[in-house]
Structure formats: structure tokens, C-alpha cells
Short mmCIF file of C-alpha atoms and ligand atoms in Angstrom, two decimals:
data_model
loop_
_atom_site.label_atom_id
_atom_site.label_comp_id
_atom_site.label_asym_id
_atom_site.label_seq_id
_atom_site.Cartn_x
_atom_site.Cartn_y
_atom_site.Cartn_z
CA MET T 1 -109.24 -32.05 148.39
CA ASP T 2 -109.62 -28.24 149.20
CA SER T 3 -112.91 -26.96 148.14
CA ASP T 4 -111.37 -23.63 147.39
CA ILE T 5 -109.70 -24.65 144.37
CA PHE T 6 -113.08 -25.61 142.35
CA THR T 7 -114.12 -23.33 139.81
CA LEU T 8 -117.77 -23.13 139.06
CA ARG T 9 -118.67 -22.21 135.46
CA LYS T 10 -121.00 -22.36 132.59
CA PRO T 11 -120.53 -25.64 130.61
CA GLU T 12 -118.82 -25.72 127.28
CA ALA T 13 -119.33 -28.04 124.48
CA THR T 14 -115.75 -29.53 124.97
CA ASP T 15 -117.03 -30.66 128.48
CA GLY T 16 -119.52 -33.26 126.98
CA PHE T 17 -117.15 -36.23 126.95
CA ALA T 18 -116.02 -35.54 130.47
CA LEU T 19 -119.47 -35.23 131.57
CA HIS T 20 -120.29 -38.44 129.98
CA LYS T 21 -117.52 -40.21 131.90
CA LEU T 22 -118.57 -38.50 135.24
CA VAL T 23 -122.05 -39.53 135.09
CA GLU T 24 -120.86 -43.18 134.08
CA ARG T 25 -118.98 -43.29 137.44
CA CYS T 26 -121.78 -41.69 139.48
CA SER T 27 -124.08 -44.60 140.26
CA PRO T 28 -126.99 -44.57 140.53
CA LEU T 29 -127.40 -42.02 137.70
CA ASP T 30 -128.62 -43.28 134.55
CA PRO T 31 -125.93 -42.94 131.88
CA ASN T 32 -127.00 -40.86 128.71
CA SER T 33 -125.28 -41.04 125.19
CA VAL T 34 -122.20 -38.94 124.59
CA TYR T 35 -124.33 -36.98 122.31
CA CYS T 36 -126.94 -36.25 124.83
CA ASN T 37 -124.07 -34.87 127.10
CA LEU T 38 -122.78 -32.80 124.32
CA LEU T 39 -126.23 -31.26 123.98
CA HIS T 40 -126.38 -30.70 127.87
CA CYS T 41 -122.98 -28.67 127.44
CA SER T 42 -123.94 -26.68 124.31
CA HIS T 43 -127.80 -26.18 123.61
CA PHE T 44 -128.57 -26.27 127.46
CA ALA T 45 -125.34 -24.79 128.80
CA GLU T 46 -127.36 -21.72 130.07
CA THR T 47 -129.10 -24.08 132.44
CA GLY T 48 -126.13 -26.10 133.44
CA ILE T 49 -123.06 -25.81 135.65
CA ALA T 50 -119.63 -27.50 135.65
CA ALA T 51 -117.21 -27.62 138.79
CA VAL T 52 -113.57 -27.80 137.57
CA ASN T 53 -110.66 -28.74 139.87
CA ALA T 54 -107.23 -27.17 139.78
CA ASP T 55 -106.12 -29.86 137.00
CA GLY T 56 -109.01 -28.66 134.78
CA GLU T 57 -110.91 -31.92 135.49
CA VAL T 58 -114.63 -31.69 135.56
CA VAL T 59 -115.46 -33.04 138.79
CA GLY T 60 -119.05 -31.81 139.26
CA PHE T 61 -122.03 -31.05 136.97
CA ILE T 62 -125.55 -30.18 137.01
CA SER T 63 -127.66 -30.65 133.89
CA GLY T 64 -130.96 -28.85 133.57
CA TYR T 65 -133.24 -27.05 131.25
CA ARG T 66 -136.28 -24.76 131.42
CA PRO T 67 -139.59 -26.73 130.48
CA PRO T 68 -140.85 -24.59 127.38
CA GLU T 69 -144.28 -24.27 128.96
CA ARG T 70 -142.79 -23.11 132.32
CA GLN T 71 -139.93 -20.70 131.61
CA ASP T 72 -139.90 -19.74 135.41
CA THR T 73 -138.81 -23.17 136.21
CA LEU T 74 -135.33 -24.83 136.25
CA PHE T 75 -135.86 -28.61 135.92
CA VAL T 76 -132.62 -30.25 137.30
CA TRP T 77 -131.93 -33.34 135.30
CA GLN T 78 -128.93 -34.82 137.03
CA VAL T 79 -126.52 -33.76 139.76
CA ALA T 80 -123.21 -35.40 139.73
CA VAL T 81 -120.26 -34.86 142.03
CA ASP T 82 -117.17 -37.19 141.68
CA ALA T 83 -116.70 -39.43 144.62
CA ARG T 84 -113.34 -37.79 145.54
CA CYS T 85 -114.97 -34.54 145.86
CA ARG T 86 -117.99 -35.28 147.87
CA GLY T 87 -119.03 -34.16 151.26
CA GLN T 88 -117.73 -30.60 150.62
CA LYS T 89 -121.13 -29.06 149.65
CA LEU T 90 -120.03 -28.89 146.05
CA GLY T 91 -123.61 -30.26 144.94
CA GLN T 92 -125.13 -27.50 147.19
CA ARG T 93 -122.81 -24.78 145.80
CA MET T 94 -123.30 -25.68 142.32
CA LEU T 95 -127.17 -25.62 142.55
CA LEU T 96 -127.31 -22.26 144.53
CA ALA T 97 -124.68 -20.78 141.87
CA LEU T 98 -126.91 -21.87 139.04
CA THR T 99 -129.97 -20.58 140.84
CA GLU T 100 -128.18 -17.17 141.25
CA ARG T 101 -127.35 -17.07 137.51
CA LEU T 102 -130.91 -17.85 136.48
CA ALA T 103 -132.91 -15.73 138.85
CA PRO T 104 -132.36 -12.57 136.75
CA VAL T 105 -133.89 -14.07 133.72
CA GLY T 106 -137.04 -15.08 135.61
CA VAL T 107 -136.41 -18.39 137.21
CA GLN T 108 -138.28 -18.68 140.40
CA TYR T 109 -138.91 -22.41 140.94
CA ILE T 110 -136.66 -25.49 140.96
CA GLU T 111 -137.98 -29.05 139.95
CA THR T 112 -136.35 -32.18 140.24
CA THR T 113 -137.03 -35.85 140.43
CA ILE T 114 -135.72 -38.10 143.07
CA THR T 115 -135.77 -41.91 143.26
CA PRO T 116 -137.06 -42.78 146.76
CA GLY T 117 -134.05 -43.84 149.00
CA ASN T 118 -131.47 -41.74 147.41
CA VAL T 119 -130.65 -39.95 150.67
CA ALA T 120 -127.71 -37.94 149.51
CA SER T 121 -129.99 -36.49 146.78
CA GLU T 122 -132.93 -35.93 149.13
CA THR T 123 -130.61 -34.11 151.49
CA LEU T 124 -128.91 -32.05 149.14
CA PHE T 125 -132.11 -30.70 147.58
CA ALA T 126 -133.74 -30.17 151.19
CA ARG T 127 -130.58 -28.03 152.28
CA VAL T 128 -130.93 -25.80 149.04
CA PHE T 129 -134.74 -25.47 149.31
CA ALA T 130 -134.37 -24.45 152.82
CA ALA T 131 -131.53 -21.97 151.92
CA LEU T 132 -133.77 -20.38 149.42
CA SER T 133 -136.78 -20.56 151.88
CA ALA T 134 -138.79 -22.17 149.14
CA PRO T 135 -141.90 -24.08 149.82
CA VAL T 136 -141.93 -27.70 148.43
CA GLU T 137 -144.41 -29.73 146.79
CA ARG T 138 -144.02 -33.39 146.15
CA SER T 139 -146.00 -35.80 143.79
CA VAL T 140 -145.12 -38.88 141.53
CA LEU T 141 -144.04 -37.74 138.12
CA PHE T 142 -143.25 -41.16 136.55
CA SER T 143 -144.52 -44.20 138.23
CA ARG T 144 -143.03 -47.73 138.43
CA GLU T 145 -146.17 -49.44 136.91
CA GLU T 146 -147.52 -46.68 134.48
CA HIS T 147 -144.30 -45.25 133.00
CA PHE T 148 -141.49 -47.91 133.61
CA ASP T 149 -143.45 -51.25 133.02
CA GLY T 150 -142.33 -52.07 136.63
CA GLN T 151 -138.57 -52.01 135.63
CA HIS T 152 -137.62 -48.81 137.47
CA ASP T 153 -138.58 -47.21 140.84
CA ASP T 154 -141.02 -44.38 140.83
CA GLU T 155 -139.60 -40.95 140.11
CA MET T 156 -140.80 -38.59 142.72
CA LEU T 157 -141.30 -34.87 141.54
CA TYR T 158 -140.18 -32.07 143.76
CA ARG T 159 -141.30 -28.74 142.94
CA ALA T 160 -139.91 -25.81 145.08
CA GLY T 161 -140.52 -22.10 144.94
CA PRO T 162 -140.85 -19.30 144.43
CA PHE T 163 -137.38 -19.03 146.13
CA LYS T 164 -135.62 -16.22 147.65
CA LEU T 165 -131.94 -15.84 146.69
CA ALA T 166 -129.41 -16.77 149.63
CA LYS T 167 -125.83 -17.12 149.87
CA PRO T 168 -124.26 -20.68 150.01
CA ASN T 169 -123.75 -21.54 153.90
CA SER T 170 -120.15 -22.42 153.28
C1 COA Z 201 -125.78 -36.37 145.45
C2 COA Z 201 -124.47 -36.01 145.46
C3 COA Z 201 -124.64 -34.99 144.12
C4 COA Z 201 -124.07 -34.93 146.53
O1 COA Z 201 -123.06 -34.26 146.34
P1 COA Z 201 -122.07 -33.59 147.33
O2 COA Z 201 -121.34 -32.47 146.97
O3 COA Z 201 -121.38 -34.55 148.19
O4 COA Z 201 -123.25 -32.90 148.37
P2 COA Z 201 -123.22 -31.82 149.39
O5 COA Z 201 -121.77 -31.79 150.11
O6 COA Z 201 -123.48 -30.55 148.77
O7 COA Z 201 -124.04 -32.28 150.44
C5 COA Z 201 -125.47 -31.67 150.69
C6 COA Z 201 -126.10 -32.14 151.95
O8 COA Z 201 -126.23 -33.54 151.67
C7 COA Z 201 -125.75 -34.37 152.65
N1 COA Z 201 -125.33 -35.65 152.01
C8 COA Z 201 -124.47 -35.73 150.97
N2 COA Z 201 -124.21 -37.02 150.74
C9 COA Z 201 -124.87 -37.73 151.46
C10 COA Z 201 -125.13 -39.22 151.87
N3 COA Z 201 -124.55 -40.03 150.99
N4 COA Z 201 -125.90 -39.53 152.81
C11 COA Z 201 -126.60 -38.66 153.54
N5 COA Z 201 -126.51 -37.28 153.43
C12 COA Z 201 -125.65 -37.04 152.47
C13 COA Z 201 -124.57 -33.54 153.18
O9 COA Z 201 -124.26 -33.93 154.60
C14 COA Z 201 -125.16 -32.23 153.09
O10 COA Z 201 -126.03 -31.93 154.37
P3 COA Z 201 -125.56 -31.05 155.30
O11 COA Z 201 -125.46 -29.72 154.79
O12 COA Z 201 -126.58 -31.19 156.34
O13 COA Z 201 -124.07 -31.41 155.85
C15 COA Z 201 -123.39 -37.04 145.16
O14 COA Z 201 -123.33 -37.63 146.12
C16 COA Z 201 -123.41 -37.77 144.03
O15 COA Z 201 -122.98 -37.49 142.89
N6 COA Z 201 -124.12 -38.81 144.01
C17 COA Z 201 -124.20 -39.81 142.96
C18 COA Z 201 -125.37 -39.40 141.92
C19 COA Z 201 -126.52 -38.99 142.48
O16 COA Z 201 -127.23 -39.71 143.24
N7 COA Z 201 -127.04 -37.57 142.01
C20 COA Z 201 -128.18 -37.06 142.62
C21 COA Z 201 -129.38 -37.49 141.86
S1 COA Z 201 -129.75 -36.41 140.34
#
């Protein structure tokens, strides 16, 4: 699929159901309720981004928010790219575009959690942090034993910044 045909734009409430279906087919992401995805596309639209193909289908999405006590930070909740559209730096382009949109309102840091072993996610964020010349700190945010009752792998927190704006490398 030609990457030029993707439109990157702010989410709209009517994207919520499509986001729900996209996340559902993007293992290993945890699916959320449709209602939660509707909130991502409405209350949290300022800190999200959708990638839409030529047919108007939502094929990529980043959901996020600014933690109330840290307005200089974008916390990236989920990144999803439809399997048909992977490997075209769409994930990278969405995150850089979102960062560019939020820098003027004071966002200088990106945080996310990654489950150890999710190589695609680790590589995606490593490339974006490098493109932004952002130093990175790593710590355990939610631990398997303390927070997940042994039912889920640790969630590692990556905090990167302050960043410098850069253009996508493709
Ligand atoms: C992770 C995901 C969003 C990446 O989307 P994408 O558009 O294919 O990613 P990009 O093309 O921007 O790739 C960014 C970098 O990661 C690398 N990468 C992507 N998928 C990879 C994989 N499966 N294994 C190793 N490296 C991978 C790319 O090669 C690229 O590095 P490069 O610039 O050195 O070539 C997508 O695979 C996905 O939706 N996965 C399922 C859900 C998920 O795990 N989300 C992330 C957790 S929130």
C-alpha cells in the first residue's frame, strides 16, 4: 500500500467504533470498551491522531493524554497500525506528527509503557526518541506481582525528553 495515500488527522468521535475494531485486531494490545474508545476520540482528541486510507478507513491510531499533574508530557496509551499497513513508518510518522502538534502547547516529554519483548513497539519508540534527540529513562511502572497479581507482564515506563522537534525521516 502506498504510504502517500494516508491522511493523518485529529480523531473525531465518529472514529471511536473503528478504533475499537482496529485495536481488537492489533494483538497484543488490550482491547478497551467501545465507550472508552469513543472517549479517546472525543475528550482526548487533542492528544490523539488517526491515520486514514484513501477509502476513509481508520488504519492507524495513537491514543494518549496529558497526565493532569504533568501537562508538559504526552502519555502514549496505545499505538495501532493495521497489519496491511505496517512497515511503512506509519507508526513513526503518526507519533512525530502528534509531537509536532503538541509542542506549541508546551509538551516536551513523551511517556509510554512497553511490555518487555514487544520488539516492534520498542523499535518504534527508539526511532522516534532518537529523531527527537530525547534522552530516555526507563523504570517499572506496573509490576507483574504488585499490580497485576501475576497475571500480566511488567509494564516498563519509558520517559523521553525534553525533545527537539525533527522532521520524519521518510
Ligand atoms: C508497533 C506498530 C504500531 C508498528 O507500526 P509500523 O507502522 O509498522 O511501525 P514503523 O513502520 O513506524 O516502524 C518503526 C520502526 O520499528 C521497526 N519495526 C516495526 N515492526 C517491527 C517488528 N515487528 N520487529 C522489529 N522491528 C519492527 C521498523 O523497522 C522501524 O525501524 P526502522 O526505522 O529502523 O526501519 C505495529 O506493529 C502494531 O500495530 N503492532 C500491534 C500493536 C502494538 O504492539 N502496538 C505497540 C504497543 S502500544
